[in-house]
Short mmCIF file of C-alpha atoms in Angstrom, two decimals:
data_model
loop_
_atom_site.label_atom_id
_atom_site.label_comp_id
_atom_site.label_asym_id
_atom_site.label_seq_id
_atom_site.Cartn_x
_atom_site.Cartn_y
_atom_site.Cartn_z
CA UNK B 78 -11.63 -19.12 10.29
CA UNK B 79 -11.58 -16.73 13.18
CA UNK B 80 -13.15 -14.16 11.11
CA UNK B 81 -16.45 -16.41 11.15
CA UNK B 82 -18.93 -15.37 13.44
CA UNK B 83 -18.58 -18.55 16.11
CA UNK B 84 -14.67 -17.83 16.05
CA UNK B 85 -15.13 -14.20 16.83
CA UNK B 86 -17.33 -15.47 19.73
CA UNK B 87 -15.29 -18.17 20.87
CA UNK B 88 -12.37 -15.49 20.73
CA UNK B 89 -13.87 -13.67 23.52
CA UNK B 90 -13.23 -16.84 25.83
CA UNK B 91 -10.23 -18.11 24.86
CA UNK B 92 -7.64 -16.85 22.35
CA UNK B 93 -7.31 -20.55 19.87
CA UNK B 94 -4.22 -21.88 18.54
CA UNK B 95 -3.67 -23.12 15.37
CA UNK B 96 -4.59 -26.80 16.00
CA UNK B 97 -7.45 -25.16 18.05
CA UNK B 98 -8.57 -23.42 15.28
CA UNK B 99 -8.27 -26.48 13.06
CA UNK B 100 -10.50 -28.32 15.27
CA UNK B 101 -13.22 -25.76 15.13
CA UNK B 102 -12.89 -25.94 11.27
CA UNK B 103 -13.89 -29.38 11.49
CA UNK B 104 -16.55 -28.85 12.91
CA UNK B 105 -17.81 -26.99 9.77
CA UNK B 106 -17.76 -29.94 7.15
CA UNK B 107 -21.97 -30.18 6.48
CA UNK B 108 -23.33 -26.87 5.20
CA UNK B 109 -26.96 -26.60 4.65
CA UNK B 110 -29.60 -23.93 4.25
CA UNK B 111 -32.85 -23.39 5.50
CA UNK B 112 -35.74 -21.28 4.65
CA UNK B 113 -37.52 -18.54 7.07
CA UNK B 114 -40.27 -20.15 8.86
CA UNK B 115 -39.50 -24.19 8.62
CA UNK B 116 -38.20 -25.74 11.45
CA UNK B 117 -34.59 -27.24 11.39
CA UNK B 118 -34.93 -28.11 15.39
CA UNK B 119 -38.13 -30.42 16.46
CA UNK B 120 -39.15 -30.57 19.68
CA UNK B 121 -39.95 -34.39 21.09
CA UNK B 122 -37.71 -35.67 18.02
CA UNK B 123 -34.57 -38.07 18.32
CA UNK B 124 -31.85 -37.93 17.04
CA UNK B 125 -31.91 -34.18 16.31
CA UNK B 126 -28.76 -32.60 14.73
CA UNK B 127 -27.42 -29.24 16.41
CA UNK B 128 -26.27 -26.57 13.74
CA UNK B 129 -24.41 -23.49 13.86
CA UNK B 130 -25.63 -20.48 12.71
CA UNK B 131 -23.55 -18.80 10.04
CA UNK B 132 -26.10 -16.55 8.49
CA UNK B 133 -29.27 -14.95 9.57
CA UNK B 134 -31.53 -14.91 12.25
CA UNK B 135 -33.85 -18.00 14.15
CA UNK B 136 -35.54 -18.16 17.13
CA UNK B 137 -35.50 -20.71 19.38
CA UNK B 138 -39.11 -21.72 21.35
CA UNK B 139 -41.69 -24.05 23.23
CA UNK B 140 -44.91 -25.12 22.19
CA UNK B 141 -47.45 -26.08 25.58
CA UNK B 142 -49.31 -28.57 25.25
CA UNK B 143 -52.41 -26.27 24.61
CA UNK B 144 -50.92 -24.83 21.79
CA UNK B 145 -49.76 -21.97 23.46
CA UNK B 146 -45.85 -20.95 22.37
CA UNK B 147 -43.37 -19.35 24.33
CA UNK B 148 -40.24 -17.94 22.93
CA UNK B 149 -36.76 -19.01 24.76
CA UNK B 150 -34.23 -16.80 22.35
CA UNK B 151 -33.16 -15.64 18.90
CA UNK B 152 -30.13 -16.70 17.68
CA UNK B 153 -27.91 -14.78 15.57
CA UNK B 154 -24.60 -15.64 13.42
CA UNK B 155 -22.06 -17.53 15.30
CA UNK B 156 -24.91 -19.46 18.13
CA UNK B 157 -25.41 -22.78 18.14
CA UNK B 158 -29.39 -24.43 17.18
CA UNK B 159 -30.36 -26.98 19.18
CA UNK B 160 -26.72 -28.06 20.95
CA UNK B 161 -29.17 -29.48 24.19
CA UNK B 162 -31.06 -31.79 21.83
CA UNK B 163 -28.08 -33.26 19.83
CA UNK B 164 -26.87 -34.69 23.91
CA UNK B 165 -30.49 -35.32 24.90
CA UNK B 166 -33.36 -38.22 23.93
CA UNK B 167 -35.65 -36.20 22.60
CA UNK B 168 -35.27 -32.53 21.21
CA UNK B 169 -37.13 -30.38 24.50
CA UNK B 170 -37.59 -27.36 22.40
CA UNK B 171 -38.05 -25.91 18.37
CA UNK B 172 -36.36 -23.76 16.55
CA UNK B 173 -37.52 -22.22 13.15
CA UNK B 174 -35.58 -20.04 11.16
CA UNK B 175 -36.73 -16.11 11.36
CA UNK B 176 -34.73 -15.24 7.51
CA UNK B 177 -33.13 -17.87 5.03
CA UNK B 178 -30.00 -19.07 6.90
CA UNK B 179 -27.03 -20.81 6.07
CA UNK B 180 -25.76 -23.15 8.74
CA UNK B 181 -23.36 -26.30 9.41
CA UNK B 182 -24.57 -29.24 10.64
CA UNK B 183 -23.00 -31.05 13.44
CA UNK B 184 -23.43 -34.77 15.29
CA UNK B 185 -22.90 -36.01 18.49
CA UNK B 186 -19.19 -37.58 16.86
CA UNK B 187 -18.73 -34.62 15.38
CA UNK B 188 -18.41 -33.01 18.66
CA UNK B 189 -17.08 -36.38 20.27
CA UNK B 190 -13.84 -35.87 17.60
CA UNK B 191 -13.72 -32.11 18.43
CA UNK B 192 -13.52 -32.54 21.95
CA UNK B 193 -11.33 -35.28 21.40
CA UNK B 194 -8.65 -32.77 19.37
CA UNK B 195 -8.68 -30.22 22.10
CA UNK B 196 -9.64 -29.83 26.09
CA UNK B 197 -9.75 -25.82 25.71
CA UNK B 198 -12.17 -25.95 22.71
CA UNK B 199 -14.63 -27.90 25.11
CA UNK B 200 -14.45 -25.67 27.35
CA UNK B 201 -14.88 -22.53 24.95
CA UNK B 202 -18.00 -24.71 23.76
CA UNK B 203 -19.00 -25.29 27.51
CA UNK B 204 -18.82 -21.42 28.18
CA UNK B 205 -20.88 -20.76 24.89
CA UNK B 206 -23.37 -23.18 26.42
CA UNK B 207 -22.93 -21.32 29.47
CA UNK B 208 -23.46 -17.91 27.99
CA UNK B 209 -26.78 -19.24 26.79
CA UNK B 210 -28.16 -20.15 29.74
CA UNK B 211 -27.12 -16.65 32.10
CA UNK B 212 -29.18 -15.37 28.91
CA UNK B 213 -32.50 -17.56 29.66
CA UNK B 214 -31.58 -16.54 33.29
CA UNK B 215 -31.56 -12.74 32.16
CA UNK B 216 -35.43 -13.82 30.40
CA UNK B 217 -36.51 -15.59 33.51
CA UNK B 218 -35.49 -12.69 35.63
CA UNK B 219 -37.20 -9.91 32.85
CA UNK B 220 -40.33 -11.70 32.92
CA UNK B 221 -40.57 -12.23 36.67
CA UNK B 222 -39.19 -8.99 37.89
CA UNK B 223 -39.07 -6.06 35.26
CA UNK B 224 -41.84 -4.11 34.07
CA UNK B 225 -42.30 -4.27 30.73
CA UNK B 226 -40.95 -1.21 29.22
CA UNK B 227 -37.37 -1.81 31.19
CA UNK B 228 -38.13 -5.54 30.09
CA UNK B 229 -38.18 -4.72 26.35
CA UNK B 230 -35.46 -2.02 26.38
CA UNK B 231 -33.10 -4.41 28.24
CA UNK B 232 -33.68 -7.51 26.19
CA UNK B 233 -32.79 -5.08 22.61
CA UNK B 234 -29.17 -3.70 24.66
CA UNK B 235 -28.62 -7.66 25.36
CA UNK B 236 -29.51 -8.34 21.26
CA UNK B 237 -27.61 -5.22 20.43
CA UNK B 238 -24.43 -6.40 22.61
CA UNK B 239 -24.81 -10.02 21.25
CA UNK B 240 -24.63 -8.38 17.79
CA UNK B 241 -21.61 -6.02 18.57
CA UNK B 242 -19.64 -8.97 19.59
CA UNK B 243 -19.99 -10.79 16.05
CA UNK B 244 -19.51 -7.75 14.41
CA UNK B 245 -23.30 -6.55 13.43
CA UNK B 246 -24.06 -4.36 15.59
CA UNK B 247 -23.14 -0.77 17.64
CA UNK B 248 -24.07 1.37 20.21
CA UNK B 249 -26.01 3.15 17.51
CA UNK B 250 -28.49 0.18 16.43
CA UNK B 251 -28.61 -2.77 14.13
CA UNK B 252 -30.08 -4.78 11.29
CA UNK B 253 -33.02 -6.06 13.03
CA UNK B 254 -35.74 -9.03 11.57
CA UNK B 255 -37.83 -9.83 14.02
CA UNK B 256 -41.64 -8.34 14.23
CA UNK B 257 -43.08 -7.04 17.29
CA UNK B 258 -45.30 -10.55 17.54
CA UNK B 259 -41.63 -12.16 18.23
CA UNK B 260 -41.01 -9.54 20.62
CA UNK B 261 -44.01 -9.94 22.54
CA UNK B 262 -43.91 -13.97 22.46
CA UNK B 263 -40.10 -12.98 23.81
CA UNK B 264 -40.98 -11.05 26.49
CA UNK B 265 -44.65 -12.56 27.50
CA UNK B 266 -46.72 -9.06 25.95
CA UNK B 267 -49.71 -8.85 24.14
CA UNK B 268 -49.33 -6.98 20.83
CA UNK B 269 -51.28 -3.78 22.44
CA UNK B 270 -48.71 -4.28 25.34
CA UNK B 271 -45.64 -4.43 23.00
CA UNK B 272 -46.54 -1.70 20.97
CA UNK B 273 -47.16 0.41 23.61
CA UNK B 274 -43.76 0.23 25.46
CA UNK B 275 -42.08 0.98 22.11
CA UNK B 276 -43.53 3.80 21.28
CA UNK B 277 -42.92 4.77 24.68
CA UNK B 278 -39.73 4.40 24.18
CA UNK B 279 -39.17 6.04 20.63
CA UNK B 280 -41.01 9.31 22.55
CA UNK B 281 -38.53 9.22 24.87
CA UNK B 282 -36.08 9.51 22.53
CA UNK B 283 -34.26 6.02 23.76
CA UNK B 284 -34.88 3.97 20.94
CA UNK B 285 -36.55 3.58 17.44
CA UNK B 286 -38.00 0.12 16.52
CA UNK B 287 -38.68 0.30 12.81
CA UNK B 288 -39.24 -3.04 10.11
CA UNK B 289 -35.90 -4.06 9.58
CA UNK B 290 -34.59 -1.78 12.56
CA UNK B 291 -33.58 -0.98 15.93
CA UNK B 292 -32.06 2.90 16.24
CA UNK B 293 -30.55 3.23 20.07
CA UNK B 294 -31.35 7.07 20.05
CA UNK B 295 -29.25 7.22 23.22
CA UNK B 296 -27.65 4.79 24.20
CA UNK B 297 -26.84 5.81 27.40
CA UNK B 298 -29.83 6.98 28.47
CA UNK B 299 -31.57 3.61 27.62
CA UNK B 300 -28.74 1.71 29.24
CA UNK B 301 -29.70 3.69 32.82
CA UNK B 302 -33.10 2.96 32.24
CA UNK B 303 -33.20 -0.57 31.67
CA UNK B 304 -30.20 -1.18 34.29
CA UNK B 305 -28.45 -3.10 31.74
CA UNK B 306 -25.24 -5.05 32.90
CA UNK B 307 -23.72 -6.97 30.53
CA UNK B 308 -21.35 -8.76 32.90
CA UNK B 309 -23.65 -11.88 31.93
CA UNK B 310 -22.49 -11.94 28.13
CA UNK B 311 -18.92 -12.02 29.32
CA UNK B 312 -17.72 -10.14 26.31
CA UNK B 313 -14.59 -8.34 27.86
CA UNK B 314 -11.84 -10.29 26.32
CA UNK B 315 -10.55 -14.15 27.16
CA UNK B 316 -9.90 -15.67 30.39
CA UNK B 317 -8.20 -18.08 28.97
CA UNK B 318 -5.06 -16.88 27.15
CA UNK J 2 -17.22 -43.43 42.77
CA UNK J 3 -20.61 -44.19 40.95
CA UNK J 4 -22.04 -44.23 44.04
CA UNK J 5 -21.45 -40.31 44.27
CA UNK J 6 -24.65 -38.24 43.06
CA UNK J 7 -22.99 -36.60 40.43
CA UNK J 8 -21.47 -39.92 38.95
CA UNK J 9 -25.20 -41.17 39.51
CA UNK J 10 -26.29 -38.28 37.39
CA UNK J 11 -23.73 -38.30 34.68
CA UNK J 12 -24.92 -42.07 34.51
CA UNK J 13 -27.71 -41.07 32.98
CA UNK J 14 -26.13 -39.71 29.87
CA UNK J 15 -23.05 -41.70 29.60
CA UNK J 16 -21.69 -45.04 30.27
CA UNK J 17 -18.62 -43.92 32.16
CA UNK J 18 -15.35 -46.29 31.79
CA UNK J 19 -12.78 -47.07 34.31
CA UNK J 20 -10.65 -44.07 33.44
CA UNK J 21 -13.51 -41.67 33.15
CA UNK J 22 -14.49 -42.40 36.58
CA UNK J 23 -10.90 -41.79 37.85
CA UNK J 24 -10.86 -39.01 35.71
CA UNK J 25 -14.38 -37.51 37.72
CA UNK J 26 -12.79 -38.93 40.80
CA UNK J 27 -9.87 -35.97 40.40
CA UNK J 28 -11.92 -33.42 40.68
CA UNK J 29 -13.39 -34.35 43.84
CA UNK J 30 -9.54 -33.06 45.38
CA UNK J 31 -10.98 -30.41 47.82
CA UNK J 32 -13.67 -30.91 50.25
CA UNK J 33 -15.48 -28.26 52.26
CA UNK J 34 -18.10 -27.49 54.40
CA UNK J 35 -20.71 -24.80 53.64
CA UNK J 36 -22.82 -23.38 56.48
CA UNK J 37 -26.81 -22.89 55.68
CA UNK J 38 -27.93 -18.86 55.02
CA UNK J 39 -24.29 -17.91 53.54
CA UNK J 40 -23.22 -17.95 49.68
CA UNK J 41 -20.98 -19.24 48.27
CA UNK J 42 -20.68 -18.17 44.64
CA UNK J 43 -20.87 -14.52 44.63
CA UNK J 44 -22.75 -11.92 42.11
CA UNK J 45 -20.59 -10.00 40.98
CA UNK J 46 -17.19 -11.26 42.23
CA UNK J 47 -13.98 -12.62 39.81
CA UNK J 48 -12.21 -15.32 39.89
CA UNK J 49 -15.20 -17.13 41.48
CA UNK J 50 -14.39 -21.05 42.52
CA UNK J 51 -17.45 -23.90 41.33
CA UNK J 52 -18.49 -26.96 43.28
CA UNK J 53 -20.14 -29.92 43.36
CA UNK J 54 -22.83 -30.35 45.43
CA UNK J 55 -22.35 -33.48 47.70
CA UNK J 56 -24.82 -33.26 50.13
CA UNK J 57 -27.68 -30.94 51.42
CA UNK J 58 -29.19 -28.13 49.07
CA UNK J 59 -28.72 -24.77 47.85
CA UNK J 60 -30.19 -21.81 46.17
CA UNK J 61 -28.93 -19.89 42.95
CA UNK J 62 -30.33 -16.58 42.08
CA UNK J 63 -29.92 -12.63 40.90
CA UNK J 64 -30.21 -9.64 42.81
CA UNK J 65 -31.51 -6.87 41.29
CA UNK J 66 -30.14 -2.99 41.22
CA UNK J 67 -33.65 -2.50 43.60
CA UNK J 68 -32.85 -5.54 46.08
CA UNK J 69 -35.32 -7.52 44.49
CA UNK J 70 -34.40 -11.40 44.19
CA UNK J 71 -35.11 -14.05 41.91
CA UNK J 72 -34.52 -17.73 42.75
CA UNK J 73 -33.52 -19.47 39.41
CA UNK J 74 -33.41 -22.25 40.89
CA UNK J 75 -32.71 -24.99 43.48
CA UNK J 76 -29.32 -27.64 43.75
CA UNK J 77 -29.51 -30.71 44.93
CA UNK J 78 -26.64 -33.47 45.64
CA UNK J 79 -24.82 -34.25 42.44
CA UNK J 80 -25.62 -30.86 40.66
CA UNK J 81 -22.59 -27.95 40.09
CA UNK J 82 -22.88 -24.64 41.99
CA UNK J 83 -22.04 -21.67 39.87
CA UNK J 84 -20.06 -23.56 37.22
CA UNK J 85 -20.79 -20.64 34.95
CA UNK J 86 -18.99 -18.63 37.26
CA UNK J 87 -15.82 -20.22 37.16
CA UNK J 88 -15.98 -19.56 33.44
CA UNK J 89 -16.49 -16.27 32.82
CA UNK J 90 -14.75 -12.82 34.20
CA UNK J 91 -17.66 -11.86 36.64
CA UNK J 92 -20.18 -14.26 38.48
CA UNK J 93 -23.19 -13.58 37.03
CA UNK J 94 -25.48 -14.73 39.92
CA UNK J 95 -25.10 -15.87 43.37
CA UNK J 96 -25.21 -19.27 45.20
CA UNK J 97 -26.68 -19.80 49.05
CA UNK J 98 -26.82 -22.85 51.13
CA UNK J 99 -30.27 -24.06 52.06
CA UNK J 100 -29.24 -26.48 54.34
CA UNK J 101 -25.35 -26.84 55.66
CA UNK J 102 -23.44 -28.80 52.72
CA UNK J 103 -20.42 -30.38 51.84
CA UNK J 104 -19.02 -29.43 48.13
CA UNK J 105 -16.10 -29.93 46.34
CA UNK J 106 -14.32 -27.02 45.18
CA UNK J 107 -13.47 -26.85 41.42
CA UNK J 108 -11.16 -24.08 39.64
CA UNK J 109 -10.67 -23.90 35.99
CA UNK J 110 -7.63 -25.87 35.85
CA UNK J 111 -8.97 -28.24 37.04
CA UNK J 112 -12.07 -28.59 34.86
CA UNK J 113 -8.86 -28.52 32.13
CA UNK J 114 -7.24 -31.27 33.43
CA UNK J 115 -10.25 -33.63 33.80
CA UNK J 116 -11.39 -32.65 29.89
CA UNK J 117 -7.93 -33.20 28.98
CA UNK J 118 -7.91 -36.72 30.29
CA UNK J 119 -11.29 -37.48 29.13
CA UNK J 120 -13.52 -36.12 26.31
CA UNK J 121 -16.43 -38.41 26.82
CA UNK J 122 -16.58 -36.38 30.50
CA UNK J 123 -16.36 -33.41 29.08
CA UNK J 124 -19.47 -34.08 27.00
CA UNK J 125 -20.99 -35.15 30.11
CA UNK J 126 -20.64 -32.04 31.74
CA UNK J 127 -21.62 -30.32 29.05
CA UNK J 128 -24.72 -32.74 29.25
CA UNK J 129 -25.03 -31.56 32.80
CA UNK J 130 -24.69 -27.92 31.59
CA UNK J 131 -27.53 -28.27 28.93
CA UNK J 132 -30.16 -29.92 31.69
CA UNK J 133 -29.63 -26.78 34.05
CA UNK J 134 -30.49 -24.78 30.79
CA UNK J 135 -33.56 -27.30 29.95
CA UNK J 136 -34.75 -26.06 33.80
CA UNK J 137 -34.45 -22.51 33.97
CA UNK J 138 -36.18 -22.70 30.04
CA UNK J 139 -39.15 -24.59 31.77
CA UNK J 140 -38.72 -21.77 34.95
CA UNK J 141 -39.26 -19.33 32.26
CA UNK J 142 -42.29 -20.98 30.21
CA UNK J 143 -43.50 -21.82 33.94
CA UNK J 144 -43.83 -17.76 34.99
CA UNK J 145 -44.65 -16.83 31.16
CA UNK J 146 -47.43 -19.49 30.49
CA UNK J 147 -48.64 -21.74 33.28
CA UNK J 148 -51.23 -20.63 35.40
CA UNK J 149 -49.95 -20.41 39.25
CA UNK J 150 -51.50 -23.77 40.35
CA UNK J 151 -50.12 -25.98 37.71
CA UNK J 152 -46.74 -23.85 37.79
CA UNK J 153 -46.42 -24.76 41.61
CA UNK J 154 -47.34 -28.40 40.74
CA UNK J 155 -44.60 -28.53 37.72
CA UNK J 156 -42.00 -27.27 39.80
CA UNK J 157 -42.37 -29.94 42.37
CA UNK J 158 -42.81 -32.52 39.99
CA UNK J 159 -39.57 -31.41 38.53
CA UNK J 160 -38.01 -31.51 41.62
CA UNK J 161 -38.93 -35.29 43.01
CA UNK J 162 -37.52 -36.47 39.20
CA UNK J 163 -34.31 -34.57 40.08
CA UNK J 164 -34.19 -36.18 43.26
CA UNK J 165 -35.15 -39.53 42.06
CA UNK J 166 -32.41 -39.64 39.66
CA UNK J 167 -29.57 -39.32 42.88
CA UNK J 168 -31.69 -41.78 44.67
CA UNK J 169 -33.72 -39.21 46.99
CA UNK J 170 -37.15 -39.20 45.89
CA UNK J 171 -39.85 -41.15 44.45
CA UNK J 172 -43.71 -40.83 43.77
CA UNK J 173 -44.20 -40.99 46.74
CA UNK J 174 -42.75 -37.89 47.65
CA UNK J 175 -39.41 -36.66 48.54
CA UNK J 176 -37.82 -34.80 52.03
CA UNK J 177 -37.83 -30.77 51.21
CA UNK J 178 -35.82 -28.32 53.19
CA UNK J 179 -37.71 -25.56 51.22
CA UNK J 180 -40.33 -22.77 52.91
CA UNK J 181 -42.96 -21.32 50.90
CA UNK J 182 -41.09 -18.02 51.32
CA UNK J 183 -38.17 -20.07 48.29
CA UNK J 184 -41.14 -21.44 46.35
CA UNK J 185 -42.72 -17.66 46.38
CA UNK J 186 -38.99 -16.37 45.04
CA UNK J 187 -39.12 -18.78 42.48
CA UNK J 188 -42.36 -19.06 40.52
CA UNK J 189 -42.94 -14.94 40.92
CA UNK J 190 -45.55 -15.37 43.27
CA UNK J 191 -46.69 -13.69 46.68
CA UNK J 192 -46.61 -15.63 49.88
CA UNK J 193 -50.64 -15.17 49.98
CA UNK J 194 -50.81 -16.83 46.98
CA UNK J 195 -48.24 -19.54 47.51
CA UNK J 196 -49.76 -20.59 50.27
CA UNK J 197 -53.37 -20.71 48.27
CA UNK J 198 -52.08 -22.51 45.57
CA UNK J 199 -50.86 -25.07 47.88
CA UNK J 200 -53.52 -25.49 49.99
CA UNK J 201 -55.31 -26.02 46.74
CA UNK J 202 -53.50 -29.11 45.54
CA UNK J 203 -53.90 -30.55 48.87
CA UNK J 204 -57.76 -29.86 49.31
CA UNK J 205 -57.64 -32.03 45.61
CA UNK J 206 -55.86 -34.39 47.81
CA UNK J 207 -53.16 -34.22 45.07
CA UNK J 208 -50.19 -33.07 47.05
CA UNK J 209 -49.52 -32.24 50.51
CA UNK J 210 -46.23 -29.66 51.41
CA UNK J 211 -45.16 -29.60 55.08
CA UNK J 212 -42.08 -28.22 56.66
CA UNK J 213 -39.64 -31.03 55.80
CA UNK J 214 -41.71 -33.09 53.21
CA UNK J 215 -43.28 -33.11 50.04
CA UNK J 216 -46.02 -35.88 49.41
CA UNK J 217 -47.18 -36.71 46.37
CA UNK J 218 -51.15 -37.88 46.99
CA UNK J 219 -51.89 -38.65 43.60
CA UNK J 220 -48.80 -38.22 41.43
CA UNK J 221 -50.43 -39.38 38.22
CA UNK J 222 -53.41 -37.04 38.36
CA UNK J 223 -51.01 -34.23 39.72
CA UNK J 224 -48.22 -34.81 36.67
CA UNK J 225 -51.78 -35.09 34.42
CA UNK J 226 -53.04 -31.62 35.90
CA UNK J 227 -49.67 -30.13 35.63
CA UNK J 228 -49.15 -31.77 31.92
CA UNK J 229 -45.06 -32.34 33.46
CA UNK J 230 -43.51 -34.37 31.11
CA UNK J 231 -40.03 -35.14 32.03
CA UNK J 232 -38.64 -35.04 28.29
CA UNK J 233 -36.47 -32.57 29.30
CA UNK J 234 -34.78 -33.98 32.47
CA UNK J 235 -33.30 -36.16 29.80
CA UNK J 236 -32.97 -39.30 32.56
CA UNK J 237 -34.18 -42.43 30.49
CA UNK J 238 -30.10 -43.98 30.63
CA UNK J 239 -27.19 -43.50 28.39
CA UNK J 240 -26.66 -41.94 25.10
CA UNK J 241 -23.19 -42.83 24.83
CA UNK J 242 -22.71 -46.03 25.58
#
C-alpha cells in the first residue's frame, strides 16, 4: 500500500503504522475510471464524491459566469479530486480528466470511518489539503507578481517536484500531458504569450517543452531563474515520526 | 463555547455535540496578545506555532526574493493563522496583525489530541481548511479573470459574508480596519488605481469605503455587478448533522 502514489505522499508527512496503513487502504474500496475530457467533479453540484487519483493526469478549474475558465491545478497520481466539494453544499469548482484515469471513489463516511480509525491519518489528510492550498498560494502569487517567463518556468520545477515525490519525475524532466492551451489557462497567457516564453526558454538552454514532454536542460540554471523554493511542497521527509 | 467565532464558524458545517465542543474548548489552553504591525507566523521559520484568531484582524502573505509582497489574504475572528505552518517543516508564508489581537496558540500536539478525541472536529477543521483554499482559488480567478472594478467589489463582498457568518457584518456593511494600501497588496493593483476603482463604486452609489467602514449602498446591484455568489463560502448550516 505505501508503494501507491497517495502513500508515498502521505509518507513524506508522517511515517504510517500498520493500522495506519490499514485505514488508508480503506479508503480505496470504489475503483472507477474515467475518460480524458469528461468531468468526474461538477461545479454547483451536491453531493459530489471526492476521488483519488491513482493514474493519470486531471486538471482541476473554474468556469465565470461569462464563460470564461480559469485553471486552479493539475493533479497527478496520489492527489485528491474534489476533497473541498465532498465537505461543502455545492461542488465550487470542476475537474475533468486530462488522460484516461483510474481513481477510487470516496464519501463523506468514508472519510468519517477513516478519521474515525486514526487521529494522525487526519492530520496527514489535513496537511495534503494543506499542501494544496500553499500551491494555489504559489499560483496566486505567479500570477500577481512574476513575469511570465519566471511564472511558467517556476510552475514546471513545482510540477516536476510534485512528480519526483510520487516517483515520476527527476531533475532531468518528466512524462508530461498537458498542451500549452492548459499551460496558458494555468498561468493566465494567451497562446502567443505561452509560446513565446517557452521557446525562450528552450533557447536558453533551461528547458525543452515538447508533446508528451518537459526536458529540464539545466536544472540549476532554471531553478536560479525562476527563484524556485520548494519549502512550500514540504517534501523533506516527515514531521511526524 | 458556541458563542466563540470559531465554534460559530465550525457551526456552519457541523452540528457540534457536547463532547466536540469540550473537545474545541481544549484547544483554546493558551491565550495571548498580539500587537498590530508585528507577525506572528513567520516565512521561513520551523517549528512555527498556529492560532486562532479571537478578536481583531490580521494579514497573511509571501515575500518575495525582490521584497515584493503579496497579501493572500485577510483573518478575521474565528479563522486559524498559519495552520499550515504548524504542519509542515518550514512556514511557507507569514502572518501580521492588522489590528492588536488576542489568539490562542495551537502546536501540533495539540491539534493531535483534539482529533484524537473527536473525528467529527477533525473534519471540521479540515472543513475550515478547504474554505481558506475556496478563497485564495477565488483570489486567484479574481487577479486572473475579473476586471479591477468587479475584483474590488468581489473581494468586499466576500469579506462582509465572512464577517456575517461570526456575527460582524451584514448588508449593510461591516467595520474595516483595512487601508487601500492592503486592498492594493491584495488584488495586484496600484494605489492610483485602487483608489479609482473605489471611487467608482461609490460615484454608482454602490459602495462607499472610509477609514473604519465599509457600506454597502446597494448590495444587490453590487453582488449583481460583481456576479459574487457565495457558493463557495459554503455557510448555508450543517452538513453533518
Amino acid at each position: 500500500m505505501q508503494n501507491t502514489a497517495l502513500g508515498r505522499k502521505l509518507g513524506a508527512f508522517v511515517a504510517l503504522s500498520a493500522p495506519e496503513i490499514s485505514a488508508l487502504e480503506s479508503l480505496h474500496k470504489r475503483r472507477r475510471t474515467f475518460v480524458a475530457g469528461r468531468d468526474l467533479v461538477h461545479q454547483g453540484q451536491s453531493e459530489q464524491a471526492a476521488y483519488i487519483l491513482a493514474s493519470g493526469w486531471a486538471v482541476s478549474y473554474k468556469i465565470m459566469e461569462d464563460g470564461q475558465r480559469q485553471i486552479v491545478d493539475f493533479q497527478i497520481p496520489g492527489d485528491f479530486l474534489g476533497l473541498r466539494s465532498v465537505l461543502f453544499h455545492l461542488s465550487d469548482h470542476s475537474v475533468e480528466p486530462v488522460t484516461n484515469i483510474d481513481v477510487t471513489e470516496i464519501l463523506l463516511p468514508d472519510l468519517l470511518d477513516a478519521f474515525s480509525r486514526t487521529p494522525r491519518l487526519a492530520m496527514a489528510i489535513l496537511w495534503a489539503a494543506s499542501r494544496d492550498e500553499a500551491m494555489v498560494v504559489e499560483h496566486l502569487v505567479g500570477i500577481g507578481r512574476r513575469e511570465a517567463t519566471e511564472r511558467m518556468a517556476h510552475f514546471l520545477l513545482e510540477l516536476g517536484a510534485r512528480l519526483a515525490l510520487v516517483g515520476m519525475g527527476s531533475k532531468a524532466g518528466f512524462d508530461c500531458p498537458l498542451t500549452q492551451y492548459h499551460l496558458a489557462d494555468a498561468l493566465g497567457l494567451s497562446a502567443v504569450h505561452t509560446n513565446r516564453v517557452l521557446r525562450k526558454l528552450r533557447e536558453w538552454g533551461m528547458l525543452t517543452f515538447r508533446s508528451g514532454t518537459v526536458r529540464f536542460d539545466d536544472y540549476d540554471r532554471l531553478a536560479e531563474f525562476a527563484k524556485f523554493d520548494p519549502t512550500y511542497l514540504d517534501q523533506t521527509g516527515p514531521l511526524l515520526k
